[in-house]
Structure formats: structure tokens, C-alpha cells
Short mmCIF file of C-alpha atoms and ligand atoms in Angstrom, two decimals:
data_model
loop_
_atom_site.label_atom_id
_atom_site.label_comp_id
_atom_site.label_asym_id
_atom_site.label_seq_id
_atom_site.Cartn_x
_atom_site.Cartn_y
_atom_site.Cartn_z
CA MET A 1383 11.75 7.09 33.52
CA ASN A 1384 11.54 4.08 31.32
CA SER A 1385 15.12 2.44 32.19
CA ASP A 1386 15.80 1.13 28.18
CA PRO A 1387 16.81 4.38 26.89
CA LEU A 1388 15.36 3.22 23.07
CA ILE A 1389 12.07 3.24 25.13
CA PHE A 1390 12.53 6.31 27.15
CA ASP A 1391 13.81 8.25 23.54
CA LEU A 1392 10.96 7.21 22.11
CA ILE A 1393 8.19 7.86 24.62
CA ASN A 1394 10.11 11.63 24.83
CA MET A 1395 9.89 11.98 21.03
CA ILE A 1396 6.17 11.02 20.74
CA SER A 1397 5.50 13.55 23.83
CA ILE A 1398 6.93 16.30 21.36
CA PRO A 1399 4.11 17.43 18.99
CA SER A 1400 6.13 18.12 15.84
CA ILE A 1401 3.01 18.10 13.67
CA ASN A 1402 4.22 19.48 9.94
CA ASN A 1403 3.17 23.12 9.33
CA PHE A 1404 2.23 22.43 6.37
CA GLY A 1405 3.61 25.44 4.52
CA THR A 1406 2.82 28.50 7.14
CA ASN A 1407 5.46 30.79 6.87
CA ASP A 1408 4.91 31.40 10.33
CA ILE A 1409 7.83 30.73 12.75
CA ASN A 1410 5.64 30.50 15.57
CA LEU A 1411 4.27 27.47 14.05
CA ASN A 1412 7.36 25.51 13.95
CA PRO A 1413 6.68 22.21 16.26
CA GLU A 1414 9.27 20.02 14.36
CA ASN A 1415 11.71 22.70 16.33
CA GLU A 1416 11.31 20.78 19.59
CA MET A 1417 12.34 17.91 17.97
CA SER A 1418 15.22 19.32 16.04
CA ASN A 1419 16.45 20.36 19.25
CA TYR A 1420 15.91 17.16 20.94
CA PHE A 1421 17.36 15.01 18.53
CA GLU A 1422 20.64 17.29 18.50
CA ARG A 1423 20.58 16.99 22.34
CA GLN A 1424 20.80 13.00 22.24
CA LEU A 1425 23.07 12.69 18.95
CA ILE A 1426 25.46 15.39 21.10
CA LYS A 1427 24.91 12.96 24.37
CA LEU A 1428 26.31 10.02 22.30
CA GLY A 1429 29.52 11.75 21.39
CA LEU A 1430 28.92 12.23 17.60
CA GLU A 1431 30.27 15.46 15.65
CA VAL A 1432 26.68 16.92 15.33
CA GLU A 1433 25.71 19.71 12.49
CA SER A 1434 22.43 21.43 11.88
CA CYS A 1435 21.09 23.03 8.79
CA GLU A 1436 18.24 25.76 8.64
CA VAL A 1437 16.14 24.76 5.66
CA ALA A 1438 13.24 27.24 6.38
CA ASN A 1439 12.58 29.64 8.50
CA GLY A 1440 13.89 28.02 11.87
CA ARG A 1441 13.33 24.54 10.69
CA ARG A 1442 16.33 22.68 10.96
CA ASN A 1443 17.92 19.12 9.71
CA VAL A 1444 20.38 17.71 12.10
CA TRP A 1445 22.70 15.07 11.97
CA GLY A 1446 25.39 13.30 13.74
CA ARG A 1447 28.69 11.77 12.38
CA LEU A 1448 30.49 8.49 14.10
CA LYS A 1449 33.67 8.56 12.58
CA GLY A 1450 34.89 5.29 11.08
CA THR A 1451 38.40 4.68 11.18
CA GLY A 1452 38.86 5.26 7.24
CA GLY A 1453 38.35 2.97 3.97
CA GLY A 1454 34.81 2.00 4.49
CA PRO A 1455 31.56 3.96 2.63
CA THR A 1456 29.88 6.20 4.76
CA ILE A 1457 26.33 5.04 5.76
CA MET A 1458 23.60 7.06 7.03
CA LEU A 1459 20.44 6.18 8.99
CA ALA A 1460 17.63 9.13 8.27
CA GLY A 1461 14.47 9.81 9.30
CA HIS A 1462 12.05 12.49 9.48
CA MET A 1463 10.92 14.48 12.83
CA ASP A 1464 7.55 15.71 11.88
CA THR A 1465 4.01 13.82 11.86
CA VAL A 1466 0.87 14.25 10.20
CA GLY A 1467 -2.01 16.41 12.11
CA VAL A 1468 -4.12 14.80 15.18
CA ASP A 1469 -7.50 15.98 14.24
CA GLY A 1470 -9.97 13.74 15.95
CA TYR A 1471 -7.20 11.95 17.69
CA ASP A 1472 -7.79 11.21 21.91
CA ASN A 1473 -4.34 12.51 23.35
CA PRO A 1474 -2.05 11.73 20.71
CA PHE A 1475 0.98 13.29 22.35
CA VAL A 1476 0.50 11.01 25.84
CA PRO A 1477 2.55 8.04 25.26
CA LYS A 1478 1.07 4.71 26.54
CA ILE A 1479 2.65 1.00 26.50
CA GLU A 1480 0.44 -1.73 26.68
CA ASN A 1481 0.87 -5.31 25.65
CA GLY A 1482 4.64 -4.53 24.39
CA LYS A 1483 3.13 -1.70 22.14
CA ILE A 1484 3.78 2.07 22.16
CA PHE A 1485 0.67 4.24 21.36
CA GLY A 1486 0.76 7.88 20.49
CA ARG A 1487 1.02 10.11 17.28
CA GLY A 1488 4.26 9.51 15.28
CA SER A 1489 5.09 6.50 17.41
CA CYS A 1490 4.95 4.38 13.55
CA ASP A 1491 5.81 7.26 11.77
CA MET A 1492 8.47 7.24 11.96
CA LYS A 1493 9.94 8.39 15.69
CA ALA A 1494 10.35 4.43 16.33
CA GLY A 1495 13.03 4.55 13.46
CA LEU A 1496 14.69 7.72 14.90
CA SER A 1497 14.64 6.06 18.45
CA ALA A 1498 16.28 2.69 16.52
CA TYR A 1499 18.82 5.07 15.13
CA LEU A 1500 20.27 6.63 18.24
CA ASP A 1501 20.06 2.87 19.84
CA VAL A 1502 22.20 1.66 17.01
CA VAL A 1503 24.91 4.02 17.89
CA ARG A 1504 24.51 3.41 21.59
CA LYS A 1505 25.15 -0.35 21.43
CA ILE A 1506 28.11 0.45 18.77
CA LYS A 1507 29.69 2.27 21.41
CA GLU A 1508 28.79 0.03 24.14
CA GLU A 1509 29.74 -2.97 22.11
CA ASP A 1510 32.99 -1.13 20.97
CA ILE A 1511 32.43 -1.99 17.13
CA SER A 1512 35.01 -0.72 15.01
CA LEU A 1513 33.65 0.71 11.89
CA SER A 1514 35.81 1.31 9.04
CA GLY A 1515 33.26 3.99 7.18
CA ASP A 1516 31.39 6.67 8.98
CA LEU A 1517 28.00 6.23 10.27
CA ILE A 1518 25.73 9.25 9.95
CA ILE A 1519 22.49 9.69 11.89
CA ALA A 1520 19.83 12.06 10.17
CA GLY A 1521 16.61 13.83 11.31
CA VAL A 1522 15.15 15.82 8.59
CA ILE A 1523 12.28 18.06 8.30
CA ASP A 1524 8.85 18.12 6.32
CA GLU A 1525 8.56 14.80 4.80
CA GLU A 1526 4.76 14.87 5.05
CA HIS A 1527 4.78 18.08 3.09
CA ARG A 1528 7.18 18.94 0.66
CA MET A 1529 10.13 16.87 1.73
CA ILE A 1530 12.33 20.50 1.58
CA GLY A 1531 14.43 18.74 4.25
CA SER A 1532 16.16 15.62 2.44
CA ILE A 1533 16.09 17.90 -0.68
CA ASP A 1534 17.98 20.17 0.86
CA PHE A 1535 20.22 17.19 2.81
CA GLY A 1536 20.83 15.52 -0.96
CA THR A 1537 21.86 19.09 -2.07
CA ASN A 1538 23.66 20.64 0.50
CA GLY A 1539 24.67 18.03 3.43
CA PRO A 1540 27.55 15.39 3.11
CA SER A 1541 27.92 12.77 1.01
CA ILE A 1542 26.81 9.26 1.48
CA ASP A 1543 27.04 5.92 -0.06
CA TYR A 1544 24.17 3.85 1.28
CA ALA A 1545 21.25 5.46 3.48
CA ILE A 1546 18.81 3.13 5.06
CA ILE A 1547 15.30 4.78 5.76
CA ALA A 1548 13.05 3.44 8.57
CA GLU A 1549 9.74 4.32 7.09
CA PRO A 1550 7.39 1.29 8.65
CA THR A 1551 7.89 -1.54 6.29
CA ASN A 1552 7.25 -3.95 9.00
CA LEU A 1553 10.93 -4.62 8.28
CA ASP A 1554 10.50 -5.86 4.96
CA LEU A 1555 13.24 -4.53 2.72
CA CYS A 1556 12.07 -1.88 -0.23
CA PRO A 1557 14.93 -0.74 -2.47
CA VAL A 1558 12.16 0.80 -4.95
CA HIS A 1559 9.11 3.14 -4.71
CA LYS A 1560 7.23 5.14 -7.57
CA GLY A 1561 8.07 8.87 -7.63
CA GLN A 1562 5.02 11.26 -7.38
CA VAL A 1563 4.39 14.47 -9.34
CA LEU A 1564 2.00 17.30 -7.91
CA LEU A 1565 0.83 19.86 -9.91
CA SER A 1566 -2.41 21.94 -10.93
CA ILE A 1567 -3.76 22.74 -14.16
CA GLU A 1568 -6.34 26.01 -14.62
CA ILE A 1569 -8.93 26.31 -17.35
CA LEU A 1570 -9.20 29.86 -18.06
CA GLY A 1571 -12.47 31.11 -18.87
CA LYS A 1572 -14.34 34.40 -19.23
CA ALA A 1573 -16.83 35.60 -16.55
CA ALA A 1574 -20.51 37.08 -17.62
CA HIS A 1575 -23.70 37.30 -15.71
CA SER A 1576 -25.50 34.12 -16.41
CA SER A 1577 -28.68 35.16 -17.58
CA MET A 1578 -26.29 35.77 -20.98
CA PRO A 1579 -23.98 32.92 -20.71
CA GLU A 1580 -23.23 33.34 -24.61
CA ASN A 1581 -21.41 36.20 -23.25
CA GLY A 1582 -18.96 34.20 -21.47
CA ILE A 1583 -16.71 31.01 -21.52
CA ASN A 1584 -17.81 28.57 -18.86
CA ALA A 1585 -14.50 26.83 -17.55
CA ILE A 1586 -16.24 24.49 -15.22
CA ASN A 1587 -17.65 23.43 -18.43
CA HIS A 1588 -14.63 23.13 -20.30
CA MET A 1589 -12.76 21.45 -17.18
CA SER A 1590 -15.45 18.83 -17.58
CA ILE A 1591 -14.45 17.78 -21.09
CA LEU A 1592 -10.51 17.83 -19.82
CA LEU A 1593 -11.72 15.78 -17.04
CA GLN A 1594 -13.25 12.87 -19.32
CA LYS A 1595 -9.86 12.88 -21.12
CA LEU A 1596 -7.98 12.53 -18.15
CA GLN A 1597 -10.28 9.55 -17.10
CA GLU A 1598 -9.21 7.85 -20.29
CA TYR A 1599 -5.62 8.56 -19.69
CA SER A 1600 -5.57 6.96 -16.40
CA ILE A 1601 -7.03 3.91 -17.85
CA SER A 1602 -4.35 3.82 -20.26
CA LEU A 1603 -1.95 4.61 -17.43
CA SER A 1604 -2.79 1.22 -15.80
CA LYS A 1605 -2.43 -0.84 -19.28
CA ARG A 1606 0.98 0.29 -19.64
CA ASN A 1607 3.82 -2.12 -18.95
CA ALA A 1608 4.00 -3.02 -15.42
CA ASP A 1609 7.29 -2.89 -13.74
CA LYS A 1610 7.87 -6.26 -11.69
CA LEU A 1611 8.29 -4.39 -8.37
CA LEU A 1612 6.93 -1.47 -8.90
CA GLY A 1613 3.69 -2.12 -10.55
CA ASN A 1614 1.76 0.49 -12.83
CA PRO A 1615 2.38 4.23 -12.88
CA SER A 1616 -1.13 5.84 -11.75
CA PHE A 1617 -3.07 9.17 -11.53
CA ASN A 1618 -5.52 10.82 -9.63
CA VAL A 1619 -7.42 14.15 -9.39
CA GLY A 1620 -7.61 14.94 -6.01
CA LEU A 1621 -9.12 18.28 -5.77
CA ILE A 1622 -11.40 20.64 -8.09
CA VAL A 1623 -11.98 24.44 -7.29
CA GLY A 1624 -14.23 26.70 -9.89
CA GLY A 1625 -16.35 29.74 -9.80
CA ASP A 1626 -18.05 32.10 -7.08
CA ASN A 1627 -21.74 31.42 -7.33
CA ALA A 1628 -24.71 30.37 -9.38
CA CYS A 1629 -25.09 33.49 -11.33
CA SER A 1630 -22.27 34.09 -12.96
CA VAL A 1631 -20.24 32.09 -15.79
CA PRO A 1632 -17.01 30.75 -14.13
CA ASP A 1633 -13.75 32.16 -15.63
CA SER A 1634 -11.51 29.96 -13.62
CA CYS A 1635 -11.73 26.08 -12.54
CA LYS A 1636 -8.51 24.32 -11.03
CA ILE A 1637 -7.48 20.70 -10.47
CA ASP A 1638 -4.74 19.44 -8.63
CA ILE A 1639 -3.20 16.44 -9.89
CA ASP A 1640 -1.21 13.13 -8.08
CA ARG A 1641 1.22 11.38 -10.77
CA ARG A 1642 2.86 8.13 -9.58
CA ILE A 1643 5.63 7.87 -12.03
CA VAL A 1644 7.69 4.63 -12.12
CA SER A 1645 11.58 4.18 -13.47
CA GLY A 1646 12.19 5.55 -17.02
CA GLU A 1647 9.45 8.53 -16.56
CA ASN A 1648 9.90 12.09 -14.82
CA HIS A 1649 7.80 15.12 -14.60
CA GLU A 1650 9.00 16.63 -17.89
CA LYS A 1651 7.31 13.42 -19.68
CA PHE A 1652 4.12 13.88 -17.83
CA LEU A 1653 3.97 17.64 -18.87
CA ASP A 1654 4.41 16.32 -22.49
CA GLU A 1655 1.52 13.82 -22.16
CA LEU A 1656 -0.37 16.69 -20.04
CA ASN A 1657 0.05 19.19 -22.86
CA GLU A 1658 -0.90 16.51 -25.50
CA ILE A 1659 -4.44 15.94 -23.87
CA CYS A 1660 -4.77 19.99 -23.69
CA LEU A 1661 -3.42 20.54 -27.02
CA ALA A 1662 -5.92 18.04 -28.83
CA ILE A 1663 -9.07 19.53 -27.20
CA GLN A 1664 -8.02 22.76 -28.38
CA GLN A 1665 -8.05 21.37 -31.93
CA ASP A 1666 -11.90 21.18 -31.45
CA ILE A 1667 -12.31 23.69 -29.08
CA LYS A 1668 -10.78 26.93 -30.08
CA ASN A 1669 -11.40 29.02 -26.82
CA PHE A 1670 -9.88 26.17 -24.59
CA LYS A 1671 -7.52 27.85 -22.41
CA TYR A 1672 -5.46 26.05 -20.02
CA SER A 1673 -2.16 26.71 -18.12
CA ILE A 1674 -0.07 23.89 -16.15
CA SER A 1675 1.68 25.00 -13.23
CA PRO A 1676 4.96 23.58 -12.36
CA PRO A 1677 5.06 20.79 -10.23
CA PHE A 1678 4.72 21.90 -6.46
CA LEU A 1679 5.80 18.42 -5.08
CA ASN A 1680 8.29 16.31 -7.93
CA ILE A 1681 9.86 13.30 -6.25
CA LYS A 1682 11.78 11.05 -8.21
CA PRO A 1683 11.10 7.07 -8.02
CA LEU A 1684 13.33 5.18 -5.74
CA ASN A 1685 15.60 2.73 -7.95
CA THR A 1686 18.06 0.92 -5.80
CA PRO A 1687 19.55 -2.03 -7.39
CA LEU A 1688 18.76 -5.43 -5.79
CA ASN A 1689 22.28 -6.10 -6.15
CA SER A 1690 23.58 -3.12 -4.41
CA PRO A 1691 25.83 -4.16 -1.68
CA LEU A 1692 23.35 -2.26 0.76
CA MET A 1693 20.71 -4.68 -0.41
CA HIS A 1694 22.79 -7.70 0.21
CA ALA A 1695 23.85 -6.78 3.37
CA LEU A 1696 20.42 -6.13 4.62
CA GLN A 1697 18.96 -9.32 2.98
CA LYS A 1698 22.00 -11.37 5.33
CA ALA A 1699 20.84 -9.05 8.33
CA SER A 1700 17.31 -9.67 8.08
CA ASP A 1701 18.16 -13.32 7.59
CA GLU A 1702 20.21 -13.38 10.85
CA ILE A 1703 17.79 -11.63 13.05
CA LEU A 1704 14.26 -12.68 11.67
CA GLY A 1705 15.13 -15.79 10.01
CA SER A 1706 13.97 -14.41 6.43
CA HIS A 1707 13.61 -11.48 4.39
CA VAL A 1708 11.06 -9.97 2.14
CA ILE A 1709 11.81 -7.75 -0.84
CA LYS A 1710 8.81 -5.35 -1.80
CA ALA A 1711 8.21 -1.95 -3.40
CA PHE A 1712 7.53 0.84 -0.81
CA PRO A 1713 3.73 2.02 -1.83
CA GLY A 1714 4.10 5.33 -1.16
CA SER A 1715 6.60 7.98 -2.04
CA THR A 1716 9.29 8.77 0.53
CA ASP A 1717 12.73 11.18 1.55
CA ALA A 1718 14.76 8.00 0.05
CA PRO A 1719 15.52 9.13 -3.81
CA ASN A 1720 16.36 13.12 -2.38
CA PHE A 1721 19.35 11.71 -0.61
CA ASN A 1722 21.10 11.04 -3.94
CA CYS A 1723 22.48 7.75 -3.07
CA GLU A 1724 21.70 4.27 -3.08
CA ALA A 1725 18.77 3.80 -0.13
CA VAL A 1726 16.82 1.04 0.80
CA ILE A 1727 13.40 1.59 2.99
CA CYS A 1728 13.57 -0.56 6.16
CA GLY A 1729 11.36 -0.07 9.46
CA PRO A 1730 9.40 -1.49 12.04
CA GLY A 1731 5.68 -1.16 12.07
CA SER A 1732 2.98 -0.92 9.48
CA LEU A 1733 2.07 1.41 7.10
CA GLU A 1734 -1.57 0.94 8.09
CA GLN A 1735 -0.79 2.45 11.51
CA CYS A 1736 0.68 5.64 10.08
CA HIS A 1737 -1.24 8.71 10.03
CA SER A 1738 -4.22 6.67 11.79
CA LEU A 1739 -6.09 7.56 14.92
CA ASN A 1740 -4.55 4.79 16.70
CA GLU A 1741 -1.31 4.72 16.10
CA TYR A 1742 1.32 2.07 17.65
CA ILE A 1743 4.39 0.53 17.20
CA ASP A 1744 5.53 -3.31 18.50
CA ILE A 1745 8.67 -2.97 21.05
CA GLU A 1746 10.16 -6.26 19.72
CA GLU A 1747 9.97 -4.65 16.11
CA ILE A 1748 11.93 -1.80 16.80
CA LYS A 1749 14.71 -4.08 18.68
CA ASN A 1750 14.71 -6.43 15.82
CA ALA A 1751 15.46 -3.09 13.75
CA VAL A 1752 18.48 -1.76 15.44
CA SER A 1753 19.63 -5.23 15.40
CA ILE A 1754 19.34 -5.38 11.42
CA TYR A 1755 20.57 -1.84 11.21
CA ILE A 1756 23.74 -2.81 13.23
CA SER A 1757 24.18 -6.24 11.41
CA ALA A 1758 23.65 -4.26 7.85
CA ILE A 1759 26.43 -1.62 8.83
CA ILE A 1760 28.86 -4.56 9.87
CA ASN A 1761 28.10 -6.50 6.55
CA LEU A 1762 28.76 -3.27 4.49
CA GLN A 1763 31.67 -1.88 6.39
CA CYS A 1764 33.45 -5.50 6.18
CA ASN A 1765 33.14 -5.73 2.31
ZN1 ZN B 400 6.93 9.13 7.33
#
């Protein structure tokens, strides 16, 4: 056993293969469950008031509350308990410590953050720090797929004033990120034998026309006025499926799209834009038929004001612990906006490590994260 409880927790958590089940309904394929159980046990051991909520098929969010003396804001440290897959990864769940780093799947994204949260509570208790508001430590499920854990927590969980999310930022402060909308467009054609294509409507041919228009749309997005921190909205077609075989006129062709949205945009606006493009094609091609699915992921942009008390507290903490602070946009989308409160992403580790086949975390950086969180909590609860 490693004598530092922070390292001990992290090693234990990396050893739990909590790969996201990516949408399967099979309750036996729920490896996050062991992480929920472990995290819950640690929260109980630390003496917090612990609650949990089954979000889907035995998949539980768990959180613990350290009661404040009253009057201060409720601050949450939240993170996801799932990881991405491990195809091609040698010994992903056998943590290895080398040169001040800990290696293994989930080390950086984001079990380092979860172990840092537990250490924050441990140190607050050991040092007898009195907090005016409550501190909540939360582990949520499913960030790597549809974020159903944080969506449920934001809707049905306890009310929170400020949240810190320890996704890897190298401890930079990220108060904003783009939102993300995923959806499908299906082109509907008419099947026929390929020897008589005139009897059918070729859905793949129609899709090729749409794809050209979508490419023009994508270029137009890159020319829109950029947000200072966030940059431009963007668009990607990432999957195409259509047809059965070379000898049939395909009656269907479907694409999956990822649209990154910035402040002032939302999924309704995006749907309007897509309909406009498709309706314009229909003006020229009368039998062009399409159907747009409802979004299967719809994450709002994170838009915490730079003058938020949370940002002030984190800047001061970072200056104190690291000697400086960096403010930037987080490149991906996260659970943060789902918590429906002012939230900042700030965590140990680098995004380059996330999802890689050589994931690791620097131990010193986790310890700095713990110090920054404690200092920011004290800063906020003294205001
Ligand atoms: Zn993550």
C-alpha cells in the first residue's frame, strides 16, 4: 500500500476498469459500477453525508456533502468516473509509478481529479479548516458517451453555486468551451434493380449533393465572427452509411454530424440552418427527401463570466500555488454546463494524454491541484 492516501486512491481507481459501456442496456456490462462503489466508500470513510442516484441500469452518480457552518456558497468538485476503451493498450489497469508519474487508463482523464477531490476533503478535515458553505464532491457516470450522469445531476441533484471540474487542463483555467450537437441526416430514396436505375431514386447520389452544400456551410462557419476565447463554430460529417450492394439502387443514406456551437447558438438554430440547406436543394430536385433526427447529444456551451467570483478565487489560488495563471477555452465539451451553475474546468494532466495508449499523470501536478482547490474554496467562502 502506498503511504500517501492520494496516490493510494488513484492507484485503486486506475485498477478498476470503468470503461463506458457506450449505450448497451446490458446491466452486466456496467463496469462504472465498481467505480461508483469505490468512490462512495471513500466518501463515507471521509465522513461526508453521502447520497447516490441510479441514472440508468444500475449506473449510479454518487456524491458526498461536507456541511459548512452556514451562509457561504455551495461549491462542488465534480468529475466523471468512466473512461474510454483500451483497444491496443498494454496492461491499462495495472498502474505503474515511474519518474514521478502514474501510468494507466483513466490516470489523467480523470481519476487523478477524483483522487484530488478526496484529498481536498482529507486535508480540510486534517487542518480543521472551517467552511461557511457546503462542499460537495461528486462522481458522475457516462461523460465519455452521452453525459447522462451530469445531465441527471444538473436536473435532479442538489443545488450548487459553483463547480470546479478537474478535466485535464495542465491546471489552466477554462471558464468556457463550445457546445456540441450530434445528430443524423437521412436521405430517403427508392430501391430498384441497378439494371433499371431510372425506376429508383438513388439516395447516395442525393447525399453527395447534400455533402457538397454542407462543405460550403462548414467553410462559412469558419468565416463567422469568432468569439475571443472560443473561436469559431465548426462542423464535421463523421460517419456515412448507405446502400446494400452494388446491384441495388440505395433507398437510404445516412450521415452523423458533429456541430460545435458557440455562445448565442443552440441546437434549434443549427436545425434551422440544416433545414434551410435541404429545402434549397429541394427547390432544384423535387424528389430529394430528407429527415433530420433529434440531437442524440446536445451539450450547451460553457460560458462562465470572467468576472465570476469562482474565476477570481481560482486565479488567486493559482497565482499563490503556481506563481501565475492561464485563462483559455477548453477545446472539447464536458459535463460542466450540465451542472447549471457557474463552472470552471481546471485539472491536472494534459489533454494529449487523454484517450491515448500511454496515459499518465504527473504526481506533483495532482498535489498542486489539491492545493489550488483548497485555496479557491477558502477564497470563495471568505467572500
Ligand atoms: Zn474526461
